[in-house]
mmCIF file of C-alpha atoms in Angstrom:
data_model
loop_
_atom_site.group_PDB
_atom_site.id
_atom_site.type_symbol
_atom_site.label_atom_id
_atom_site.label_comp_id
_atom_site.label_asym_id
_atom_site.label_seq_id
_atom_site.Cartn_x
_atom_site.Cartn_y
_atom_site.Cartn_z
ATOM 1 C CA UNK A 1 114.679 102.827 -110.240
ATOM 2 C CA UNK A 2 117.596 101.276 -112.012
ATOM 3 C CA UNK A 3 116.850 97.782 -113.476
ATOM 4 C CA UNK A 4 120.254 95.411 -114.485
ATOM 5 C CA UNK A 5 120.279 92.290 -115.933
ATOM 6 C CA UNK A 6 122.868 89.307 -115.612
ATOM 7 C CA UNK A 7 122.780 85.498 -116.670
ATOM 8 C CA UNK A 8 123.491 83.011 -113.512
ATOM 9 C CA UNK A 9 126.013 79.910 -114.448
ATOM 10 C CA UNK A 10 123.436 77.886 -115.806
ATOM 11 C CA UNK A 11 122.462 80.448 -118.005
ATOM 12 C CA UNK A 12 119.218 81.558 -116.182
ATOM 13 C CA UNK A 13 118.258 85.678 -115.863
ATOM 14 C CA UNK A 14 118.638 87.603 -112.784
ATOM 15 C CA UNK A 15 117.153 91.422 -112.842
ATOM 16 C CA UNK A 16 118.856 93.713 -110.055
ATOM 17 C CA UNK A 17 115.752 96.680 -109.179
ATOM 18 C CA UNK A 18 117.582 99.348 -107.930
ATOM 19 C CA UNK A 19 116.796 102.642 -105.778
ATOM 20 C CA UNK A 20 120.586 103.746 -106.823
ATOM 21 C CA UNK A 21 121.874 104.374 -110.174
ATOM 22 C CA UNK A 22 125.247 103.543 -108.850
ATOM 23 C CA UNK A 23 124.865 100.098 -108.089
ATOM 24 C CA UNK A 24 127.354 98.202 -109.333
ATOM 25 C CA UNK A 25 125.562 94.341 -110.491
ATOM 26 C CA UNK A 26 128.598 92.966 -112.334
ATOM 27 C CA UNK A 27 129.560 90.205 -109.621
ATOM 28 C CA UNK A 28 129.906 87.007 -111.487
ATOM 29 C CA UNK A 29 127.586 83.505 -110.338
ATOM 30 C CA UNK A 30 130.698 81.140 -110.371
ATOM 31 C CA UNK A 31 129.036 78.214 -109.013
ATOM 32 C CA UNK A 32 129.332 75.126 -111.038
ATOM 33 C CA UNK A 33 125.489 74.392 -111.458
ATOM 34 C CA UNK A 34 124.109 71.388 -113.194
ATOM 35 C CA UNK A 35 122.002 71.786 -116.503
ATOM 36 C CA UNK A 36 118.433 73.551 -116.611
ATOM 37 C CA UNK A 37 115.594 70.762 -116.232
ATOM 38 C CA UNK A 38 113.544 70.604 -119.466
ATOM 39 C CA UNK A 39 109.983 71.646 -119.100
ATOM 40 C CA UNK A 40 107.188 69.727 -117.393
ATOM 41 C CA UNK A 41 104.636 68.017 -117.839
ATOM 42 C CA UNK A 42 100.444 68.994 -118.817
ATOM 43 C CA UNK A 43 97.939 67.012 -118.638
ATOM 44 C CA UNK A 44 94.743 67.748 -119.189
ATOM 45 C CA UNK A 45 91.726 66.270 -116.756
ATOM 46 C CA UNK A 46 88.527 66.162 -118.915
ATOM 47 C CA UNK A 47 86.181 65.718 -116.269
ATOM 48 C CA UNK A 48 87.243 68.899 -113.884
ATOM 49 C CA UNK A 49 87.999 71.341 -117.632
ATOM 50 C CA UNK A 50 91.676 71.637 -115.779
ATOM 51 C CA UNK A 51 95.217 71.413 -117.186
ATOM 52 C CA UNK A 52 96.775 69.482 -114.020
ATOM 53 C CA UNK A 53 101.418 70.318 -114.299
ATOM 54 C CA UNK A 54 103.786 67.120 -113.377
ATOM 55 C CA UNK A 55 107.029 69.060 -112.785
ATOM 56 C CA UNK A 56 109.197 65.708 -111.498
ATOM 57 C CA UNK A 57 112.178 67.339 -110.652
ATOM 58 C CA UNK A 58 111.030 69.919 -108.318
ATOM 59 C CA UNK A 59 111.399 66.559 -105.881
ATOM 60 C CA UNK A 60 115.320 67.771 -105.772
ATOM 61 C CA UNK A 61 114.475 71.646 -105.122
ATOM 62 C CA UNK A 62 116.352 73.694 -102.256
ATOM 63 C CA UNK A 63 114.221 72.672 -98.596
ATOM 64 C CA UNK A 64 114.326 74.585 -95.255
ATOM 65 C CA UNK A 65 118.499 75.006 -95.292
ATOM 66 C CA UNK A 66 120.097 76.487 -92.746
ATOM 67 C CA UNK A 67 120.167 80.522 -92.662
ATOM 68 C CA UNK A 68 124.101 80.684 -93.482
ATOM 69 C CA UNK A 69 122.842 78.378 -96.501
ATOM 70 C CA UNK A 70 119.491 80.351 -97.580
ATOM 71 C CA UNK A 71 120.409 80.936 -101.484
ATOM 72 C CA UNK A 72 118.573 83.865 -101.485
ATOM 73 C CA UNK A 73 120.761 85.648 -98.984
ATOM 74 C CA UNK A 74 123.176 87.374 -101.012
ATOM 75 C CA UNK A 75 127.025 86.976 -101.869
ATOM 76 C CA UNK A 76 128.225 83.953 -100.638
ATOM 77 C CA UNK A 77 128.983 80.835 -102.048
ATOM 78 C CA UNK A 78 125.810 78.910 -102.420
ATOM 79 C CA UNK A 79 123.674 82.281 -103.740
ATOM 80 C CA UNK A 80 121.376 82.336 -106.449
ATOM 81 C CA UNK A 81 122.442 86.180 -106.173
ATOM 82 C CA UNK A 82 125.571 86.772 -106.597
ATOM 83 C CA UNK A 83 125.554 90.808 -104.913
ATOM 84 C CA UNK A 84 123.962 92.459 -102.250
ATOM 85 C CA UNK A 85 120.440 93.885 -103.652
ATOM 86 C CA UNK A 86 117.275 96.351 -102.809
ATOM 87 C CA UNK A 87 115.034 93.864 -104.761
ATOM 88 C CA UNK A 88 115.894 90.791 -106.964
ATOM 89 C CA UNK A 89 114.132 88.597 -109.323
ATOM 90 C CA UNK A 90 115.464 85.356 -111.034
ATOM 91 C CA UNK A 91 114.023 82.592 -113.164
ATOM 92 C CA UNK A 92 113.464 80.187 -110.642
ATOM 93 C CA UNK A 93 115.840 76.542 -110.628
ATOM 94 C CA UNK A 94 113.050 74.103 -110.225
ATOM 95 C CA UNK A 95 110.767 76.008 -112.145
ATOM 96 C CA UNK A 96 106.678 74.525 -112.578
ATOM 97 C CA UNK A 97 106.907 75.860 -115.951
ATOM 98 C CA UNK A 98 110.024 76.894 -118.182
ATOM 99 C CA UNK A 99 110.712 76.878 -122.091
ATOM 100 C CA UNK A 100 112.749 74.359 -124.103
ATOM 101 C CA UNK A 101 111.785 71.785 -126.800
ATOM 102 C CA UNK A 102 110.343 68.045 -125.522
ATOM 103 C CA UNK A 103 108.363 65.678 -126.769
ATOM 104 C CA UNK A 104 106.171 63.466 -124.093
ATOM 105 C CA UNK A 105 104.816 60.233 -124.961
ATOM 106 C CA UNK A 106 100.577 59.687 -124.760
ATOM 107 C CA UNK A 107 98.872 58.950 -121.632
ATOM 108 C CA UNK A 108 96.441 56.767 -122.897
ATOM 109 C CA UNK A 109 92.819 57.544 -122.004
ATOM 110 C CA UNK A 110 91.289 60.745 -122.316
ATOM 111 C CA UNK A 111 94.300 62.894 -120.908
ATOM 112 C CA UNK A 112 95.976 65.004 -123.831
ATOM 113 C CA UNK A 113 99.775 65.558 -122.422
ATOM 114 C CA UNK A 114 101.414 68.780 -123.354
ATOM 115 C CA UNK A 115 104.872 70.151 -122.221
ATOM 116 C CA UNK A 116 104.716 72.687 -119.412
ATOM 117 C CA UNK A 117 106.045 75.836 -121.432
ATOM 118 C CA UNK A 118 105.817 79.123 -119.485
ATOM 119 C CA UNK A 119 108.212 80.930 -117.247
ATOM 120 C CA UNK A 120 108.590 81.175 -113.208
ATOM 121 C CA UNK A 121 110.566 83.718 -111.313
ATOM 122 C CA UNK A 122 111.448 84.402 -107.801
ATOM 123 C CA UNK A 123 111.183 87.740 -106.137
ATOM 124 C CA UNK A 124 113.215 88.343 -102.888
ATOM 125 C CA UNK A 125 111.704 91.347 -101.322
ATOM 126 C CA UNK A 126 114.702 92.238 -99.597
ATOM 127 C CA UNK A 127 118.440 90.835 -98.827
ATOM 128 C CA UNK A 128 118.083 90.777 -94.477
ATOM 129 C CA UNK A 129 116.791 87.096 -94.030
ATOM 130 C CA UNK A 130 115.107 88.160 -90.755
ATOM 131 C CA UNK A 131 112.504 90.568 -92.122
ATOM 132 C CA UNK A 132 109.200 89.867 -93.805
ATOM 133 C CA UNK A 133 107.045 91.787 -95.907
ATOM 134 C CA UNK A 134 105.506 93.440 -93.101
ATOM 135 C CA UNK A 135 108.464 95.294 -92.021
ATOM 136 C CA UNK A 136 109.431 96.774 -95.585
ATOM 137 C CA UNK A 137 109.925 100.577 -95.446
ATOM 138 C CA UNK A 138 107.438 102.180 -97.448
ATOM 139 C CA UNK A 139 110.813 102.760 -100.358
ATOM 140 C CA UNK A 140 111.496 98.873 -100.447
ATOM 141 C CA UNK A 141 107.750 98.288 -100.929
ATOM 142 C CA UNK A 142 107.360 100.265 -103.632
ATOM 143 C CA UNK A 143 110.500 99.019 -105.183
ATOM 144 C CA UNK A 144 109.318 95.460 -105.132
ATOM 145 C CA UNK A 145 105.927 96.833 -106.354
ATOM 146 C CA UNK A 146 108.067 98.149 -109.677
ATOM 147 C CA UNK A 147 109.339 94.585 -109.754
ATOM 148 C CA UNK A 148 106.045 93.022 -110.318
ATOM 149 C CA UNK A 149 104.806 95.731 -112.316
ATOM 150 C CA UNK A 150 108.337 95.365 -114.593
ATOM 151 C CA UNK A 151 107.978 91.521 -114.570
ATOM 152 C CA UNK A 152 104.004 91.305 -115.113
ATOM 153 C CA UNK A 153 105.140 92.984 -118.769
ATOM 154 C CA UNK A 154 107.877 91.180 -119.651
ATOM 155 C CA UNK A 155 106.027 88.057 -118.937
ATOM 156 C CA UNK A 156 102.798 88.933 -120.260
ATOM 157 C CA UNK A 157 104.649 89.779 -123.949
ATOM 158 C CA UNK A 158 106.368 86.355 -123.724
ATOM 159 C CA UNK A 159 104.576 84.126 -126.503
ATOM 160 C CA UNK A 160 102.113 81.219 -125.078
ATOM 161 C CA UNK A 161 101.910 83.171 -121.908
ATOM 162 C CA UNK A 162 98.323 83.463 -120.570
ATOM 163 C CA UNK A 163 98.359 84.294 -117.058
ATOM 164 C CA UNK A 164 100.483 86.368 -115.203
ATOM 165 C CA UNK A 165 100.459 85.741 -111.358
ATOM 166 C CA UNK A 166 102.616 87.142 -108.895
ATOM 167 C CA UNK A 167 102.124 85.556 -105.246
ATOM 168 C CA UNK A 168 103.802 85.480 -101.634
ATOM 169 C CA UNK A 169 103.496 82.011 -99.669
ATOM 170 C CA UNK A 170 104.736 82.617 -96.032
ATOM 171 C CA UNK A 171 104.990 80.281 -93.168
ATOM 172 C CA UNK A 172 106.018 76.875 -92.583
ATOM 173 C CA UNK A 173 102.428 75.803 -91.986
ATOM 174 C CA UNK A 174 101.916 77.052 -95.396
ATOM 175 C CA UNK A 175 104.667 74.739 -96.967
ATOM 176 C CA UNK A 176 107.536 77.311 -97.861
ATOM 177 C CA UNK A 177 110.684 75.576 -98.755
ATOM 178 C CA UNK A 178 112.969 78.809 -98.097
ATOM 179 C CA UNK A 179 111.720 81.073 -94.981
ATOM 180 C CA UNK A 180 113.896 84.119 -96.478
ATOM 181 C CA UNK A 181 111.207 86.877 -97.497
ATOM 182 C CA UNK A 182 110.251 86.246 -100.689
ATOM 183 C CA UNK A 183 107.847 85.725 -103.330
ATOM 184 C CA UNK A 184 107.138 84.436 -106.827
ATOM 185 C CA UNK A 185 105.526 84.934 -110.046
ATOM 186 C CA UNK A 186 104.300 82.385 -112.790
ATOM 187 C CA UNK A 187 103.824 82.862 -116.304
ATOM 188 C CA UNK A 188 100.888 80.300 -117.118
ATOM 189 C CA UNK A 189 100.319 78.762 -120.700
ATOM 190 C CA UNK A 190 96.674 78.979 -120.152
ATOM 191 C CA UNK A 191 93.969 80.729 -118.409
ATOM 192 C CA UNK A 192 93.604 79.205 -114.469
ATOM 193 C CA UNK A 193 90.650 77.956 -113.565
ATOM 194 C CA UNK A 194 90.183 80.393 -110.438
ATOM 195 C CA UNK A 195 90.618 83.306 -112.650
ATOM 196 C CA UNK A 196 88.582 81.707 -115.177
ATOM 197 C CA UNK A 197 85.585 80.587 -112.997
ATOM 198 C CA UNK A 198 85.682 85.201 -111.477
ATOM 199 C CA UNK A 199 85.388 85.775 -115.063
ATOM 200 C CA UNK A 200 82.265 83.564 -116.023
ATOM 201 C CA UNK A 201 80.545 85.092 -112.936
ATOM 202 C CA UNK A 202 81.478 88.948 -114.228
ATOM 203 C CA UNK A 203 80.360 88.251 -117.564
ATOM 204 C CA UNK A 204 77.115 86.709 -116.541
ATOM 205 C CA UNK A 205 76.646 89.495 -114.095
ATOM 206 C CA UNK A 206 74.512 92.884 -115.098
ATOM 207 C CA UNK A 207 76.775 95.526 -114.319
ATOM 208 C CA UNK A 208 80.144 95.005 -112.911
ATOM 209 C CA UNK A 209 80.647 92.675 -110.632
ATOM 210 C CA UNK A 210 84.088 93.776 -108.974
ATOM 211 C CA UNK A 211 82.951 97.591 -108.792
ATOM 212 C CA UNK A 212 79.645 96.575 -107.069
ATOM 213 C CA UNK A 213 81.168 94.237 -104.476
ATOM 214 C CA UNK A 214 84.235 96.759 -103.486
ATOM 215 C CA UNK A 215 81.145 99.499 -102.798
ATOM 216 C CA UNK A 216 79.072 97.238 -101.080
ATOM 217 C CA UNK A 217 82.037 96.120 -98.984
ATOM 218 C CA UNK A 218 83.068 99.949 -98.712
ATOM 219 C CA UNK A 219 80.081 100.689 -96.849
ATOM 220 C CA UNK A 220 79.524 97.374 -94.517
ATOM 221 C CA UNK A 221 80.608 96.314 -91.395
ATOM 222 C CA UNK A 222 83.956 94.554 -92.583
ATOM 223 C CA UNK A 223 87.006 97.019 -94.131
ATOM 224 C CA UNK A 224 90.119 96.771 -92.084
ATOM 225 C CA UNK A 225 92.018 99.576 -93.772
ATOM 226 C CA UNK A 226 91.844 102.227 -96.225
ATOM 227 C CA UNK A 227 92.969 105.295 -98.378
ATOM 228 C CA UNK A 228 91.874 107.460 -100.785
ATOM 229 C CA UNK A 229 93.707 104.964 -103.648
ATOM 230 C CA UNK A 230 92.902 101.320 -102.020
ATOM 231 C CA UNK A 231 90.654 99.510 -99.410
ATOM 232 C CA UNK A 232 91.202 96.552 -97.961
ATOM 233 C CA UNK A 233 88.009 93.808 -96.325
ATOM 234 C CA UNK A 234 86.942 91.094 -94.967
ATOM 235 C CA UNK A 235 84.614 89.435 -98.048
ATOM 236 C CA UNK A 236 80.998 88.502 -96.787
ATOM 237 C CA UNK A 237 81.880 84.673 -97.773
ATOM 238 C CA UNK A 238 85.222 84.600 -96.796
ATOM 239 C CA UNK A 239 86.157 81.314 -97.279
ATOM 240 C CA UNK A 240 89.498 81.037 -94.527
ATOM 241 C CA UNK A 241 89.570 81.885 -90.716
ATOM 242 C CA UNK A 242 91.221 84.997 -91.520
ATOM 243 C CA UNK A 243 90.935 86.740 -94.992
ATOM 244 C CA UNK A 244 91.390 90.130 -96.570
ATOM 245 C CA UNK A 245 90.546 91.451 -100.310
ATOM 246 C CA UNK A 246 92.710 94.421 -101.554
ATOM 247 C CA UNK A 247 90.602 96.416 -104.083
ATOM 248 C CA UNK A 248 92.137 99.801 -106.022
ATOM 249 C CA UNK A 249 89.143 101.942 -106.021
ATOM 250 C CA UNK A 250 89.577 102.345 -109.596
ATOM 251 C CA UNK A 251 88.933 99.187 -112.158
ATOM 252 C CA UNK A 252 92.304 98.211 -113.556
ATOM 253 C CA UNK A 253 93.115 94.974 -115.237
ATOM 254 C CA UNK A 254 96.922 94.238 -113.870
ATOM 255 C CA UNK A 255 99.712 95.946 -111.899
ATOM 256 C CA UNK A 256 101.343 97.811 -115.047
ATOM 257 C CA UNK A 257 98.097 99.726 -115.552
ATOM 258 C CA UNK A 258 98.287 101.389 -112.034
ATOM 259 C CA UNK A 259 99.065 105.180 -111.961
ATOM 260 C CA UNK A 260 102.226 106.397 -109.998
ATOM 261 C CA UNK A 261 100.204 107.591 -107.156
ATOM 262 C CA UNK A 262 98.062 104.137 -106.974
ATOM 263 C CA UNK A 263 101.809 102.192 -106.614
ATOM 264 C CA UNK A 264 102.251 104.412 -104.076
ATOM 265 C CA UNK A 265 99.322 104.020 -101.876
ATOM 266 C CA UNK A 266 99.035 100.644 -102.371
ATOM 267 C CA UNK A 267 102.523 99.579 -99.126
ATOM 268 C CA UNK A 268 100.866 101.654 -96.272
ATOM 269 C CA UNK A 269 97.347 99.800 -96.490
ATOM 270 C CA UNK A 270 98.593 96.046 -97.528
ATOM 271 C CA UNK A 271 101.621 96.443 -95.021
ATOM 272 C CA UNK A 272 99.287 97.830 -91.966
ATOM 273 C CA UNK A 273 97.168 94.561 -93.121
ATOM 274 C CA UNK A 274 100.133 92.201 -92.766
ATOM 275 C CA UNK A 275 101.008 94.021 -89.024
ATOM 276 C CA UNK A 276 97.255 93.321 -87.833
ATOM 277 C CA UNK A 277 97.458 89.722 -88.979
ATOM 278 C CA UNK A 278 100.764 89.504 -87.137
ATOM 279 C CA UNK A 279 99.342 90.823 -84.044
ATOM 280 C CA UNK A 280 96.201 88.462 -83.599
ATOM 281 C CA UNK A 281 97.957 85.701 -81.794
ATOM 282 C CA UNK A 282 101.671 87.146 -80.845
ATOM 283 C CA UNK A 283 102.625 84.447 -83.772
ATOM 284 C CA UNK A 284 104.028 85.293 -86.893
ATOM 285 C CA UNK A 285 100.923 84.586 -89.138
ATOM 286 C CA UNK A 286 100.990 81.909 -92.020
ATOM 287 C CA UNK A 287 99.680 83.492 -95.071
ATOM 288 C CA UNK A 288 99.456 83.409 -98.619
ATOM 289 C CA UNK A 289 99.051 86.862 -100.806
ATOM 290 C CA UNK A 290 97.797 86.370 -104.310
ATOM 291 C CA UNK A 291 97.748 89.198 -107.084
ATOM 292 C CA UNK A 292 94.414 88.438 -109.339
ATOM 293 C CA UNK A 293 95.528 90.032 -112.617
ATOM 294 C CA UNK A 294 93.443 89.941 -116.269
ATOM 295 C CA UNK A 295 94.487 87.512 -118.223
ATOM 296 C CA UNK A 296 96.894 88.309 -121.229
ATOM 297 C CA UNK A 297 94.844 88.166 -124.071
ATOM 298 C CA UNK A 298 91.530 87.381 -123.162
ATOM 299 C CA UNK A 299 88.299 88.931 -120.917
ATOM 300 C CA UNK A 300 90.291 91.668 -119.967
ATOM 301 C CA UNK A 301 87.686 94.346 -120.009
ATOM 302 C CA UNK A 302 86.358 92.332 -116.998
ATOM 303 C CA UNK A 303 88.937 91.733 -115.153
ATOM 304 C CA UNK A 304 89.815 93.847 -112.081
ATOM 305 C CA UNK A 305 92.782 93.728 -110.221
ATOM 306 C CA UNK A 306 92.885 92.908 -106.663
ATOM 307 C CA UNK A 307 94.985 91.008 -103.958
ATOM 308 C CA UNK A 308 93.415 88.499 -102.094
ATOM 309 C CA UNK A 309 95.361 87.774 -98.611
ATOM 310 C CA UNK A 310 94.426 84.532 -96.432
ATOM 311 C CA UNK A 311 95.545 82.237 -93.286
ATOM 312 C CA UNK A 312 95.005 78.870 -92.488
ATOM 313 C CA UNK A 313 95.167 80.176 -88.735
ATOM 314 C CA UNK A 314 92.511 79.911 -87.244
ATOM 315 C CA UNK A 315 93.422 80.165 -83.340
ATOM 316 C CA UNK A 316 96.733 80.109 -80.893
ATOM 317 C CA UNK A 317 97.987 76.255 -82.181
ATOM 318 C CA UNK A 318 95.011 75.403 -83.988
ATOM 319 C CA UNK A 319 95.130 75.487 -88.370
ATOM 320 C CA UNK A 320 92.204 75.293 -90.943
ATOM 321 C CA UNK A 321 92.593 72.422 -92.606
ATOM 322 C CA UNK A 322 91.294 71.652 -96.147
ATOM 323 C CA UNK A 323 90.743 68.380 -95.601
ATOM 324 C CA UNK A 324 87.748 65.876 -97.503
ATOM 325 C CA UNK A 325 85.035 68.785 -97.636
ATOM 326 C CA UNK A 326 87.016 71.354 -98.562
ATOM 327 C CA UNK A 327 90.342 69.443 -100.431
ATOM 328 C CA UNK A 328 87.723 67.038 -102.254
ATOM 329 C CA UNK A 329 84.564 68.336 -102.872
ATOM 330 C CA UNK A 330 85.885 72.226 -103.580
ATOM 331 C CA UNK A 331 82.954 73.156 -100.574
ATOM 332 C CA UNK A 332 84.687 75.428 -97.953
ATOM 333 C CA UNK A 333 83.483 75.468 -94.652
ATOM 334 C CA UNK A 334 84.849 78.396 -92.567
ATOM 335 C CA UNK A 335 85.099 78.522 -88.734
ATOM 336 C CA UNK A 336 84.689 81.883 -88.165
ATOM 337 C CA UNK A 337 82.205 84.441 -88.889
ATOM 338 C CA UNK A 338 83.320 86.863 -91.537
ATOM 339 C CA UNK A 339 82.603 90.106 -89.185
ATOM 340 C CA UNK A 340 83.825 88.857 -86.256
ATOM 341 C CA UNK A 341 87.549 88.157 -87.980
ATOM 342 C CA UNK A 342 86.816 91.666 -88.968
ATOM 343 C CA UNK A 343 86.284 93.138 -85.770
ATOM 344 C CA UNK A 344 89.686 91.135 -84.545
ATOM 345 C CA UNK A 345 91.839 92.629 -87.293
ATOM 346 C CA UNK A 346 90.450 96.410 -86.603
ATOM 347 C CA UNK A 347 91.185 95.646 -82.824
ATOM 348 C CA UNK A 348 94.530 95.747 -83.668
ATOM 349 C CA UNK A 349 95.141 99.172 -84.613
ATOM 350 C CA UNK A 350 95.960 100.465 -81.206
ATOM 351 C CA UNK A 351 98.555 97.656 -80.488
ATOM 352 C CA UNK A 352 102.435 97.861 -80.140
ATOM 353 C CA UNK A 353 104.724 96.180 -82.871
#
């Protein structure tokens, strides 16, 4: 792999990942782009323990332009990416978190206010604006898994970095504001309260948690795919219509600390995952694909890495909503039965493209 750096016209970094050591990156961005926002805003919500981000002028950010427009199609005149790529990664123009000096004036109350300092990058999986994830050759997947394995280092060694995460929303029911295959990573100032809340309940736990659940799930009714490096499930609470838990079968705490052969083996089980969920409803499936990595510098001897792939979909025209059970009270209630969305996914293995 061949990594390259450049700086786009506003100053920002752009990191060319590279199967050929002869790609040339030294295209020029000569837009004429408008200063970097400064950072966001934190506030802190004392009754949920939760640092909630105001990021005001993400309002202006890039939404659902047309595909001759997409700026993460490569070489033209609106293009965040200036050349034709294998895999790119940016610092993202409406970023939630970014770093730069600001003061912010009290909330009153019981809200401390803190700028948003962190970092937030974009990672576009591929240059053809037609493909997804799902059709990656095994090569390109790989590559992009060297991205986030390059980027969840330089991130993590970035100072007042906590959290690392590294995440693919996909689907227009899911919210994207650019359809072109891509994904994203955040550098958090503090520890989330997801990852924070897995923690508590590893810690508390006699043994360890993660390695107990992935052999429990190894040997039930509910894996959709496996090798010898990585299985992939159904959890026994799954908490959407259709969701799938990627565990490495040994106890990691982030993407850099997989071996060579784990990177590897990681495309042809995630990617045959991605082809089953397409195939449920001859629809391209919503989705959202989170990376659960340690945090930076706390708790990591409890962490274990894993991917955690869900859908809203729930039938042919019909979504799961989060709405006042789920969206206020935290309380999921799921519509289908864990084994049975199970059964559906593992149905699919015969089935064409």
């Amino acid at each position: 792999m061949k990594k390259a750096l450049i700086h786009l016209a506003d100053g920002r970094e752009l990191f060319y990942f590279d199967r050929s050591d002869a790609a040339d990156r030294s295209a020029p961005d000569e837009r004429d782009l408008p200063p970097r926002p400064l950072p966001s805003e934190m506030r802190y919500d004392p009754l949920m323990d939760e640092w909630v981000t105001i990021a005001r002028h993400r309002q202006t950010r890039t939404h659902l332009p047309a595909a001759e427009e997409c700026p993460l199609c490569p070489a033209h005149p609106g293009s965040e990416v200036p050349s034709w790529y294998d895999v790119a990664v940016f610092e993202n123009r409406f970023p939630s978190f970014s770093f730069g000096a600001h003061d912010y004036e009290p909330v009153g109350g019981l809200s401390e206010v803190r700028p948003g300092l962190g970092r937030c990058e974009v990672v576009c999986f591929t240059p053809d604006h037609q493909a997804s994830f799902a059709s990656l050759s095994p090569e390109q997947v790989e590559l992009v898994m060297e991205a986030w394995v390059d980027r969840t280092a330089e991130l993590s060694a970035l100072p007042g970095v906590e959290q690392v995460f590294c995440f693919e929303n996909r689907g227009a029911e899911i919210g994207i504001t650019l359809p072109h295959p891509h994904g994203q990573i955040y550098g958090y100032p503090y520890v989330t309260p997801r990852t924070r809340q897995i923690l508590d309940s590893a810690e508390r736990y006699r043994g360890n948690l993660f390695a107990d659940v992935l052999a429990a799930e190894r040997a039930g009714p509910r894996v959709i795919a496996a090798n010898a490096y990585w299985t992939a499930f159904v959890p026994a609470a799954a908490r959407y219509p259709f969701e799938v838990h990627l565990y490495p079968h040994r106890q990691v705490p982030d993407l850099p600390a997989l071996d060579p052969a784990e990177r590897a083996a990681f495309g042809p089980v995630y990617t045959d995952v991605l082809r089953r969920l397409d195939g449920l409803f001859g629809v391209t499936m919503p989705y959202v694909a989170a990376w659960h990595q340690a945090p930076v510098s706390e708790r990591r001897e409890l962490a274990y890495l894993h991917l955690q792939l869900f859908s809203i979909r729930r039938a042919p025209g019909k979504l799961k909503y989060l709405a006042g059970s789920e969206s206020a009270m935290g309380a999921f209630v799921n519509d289908i039965l864990p084994e049975e969305a199970a059964d559906m996914l593992r149905d699919q293995e015969n089935q064409p493209d």
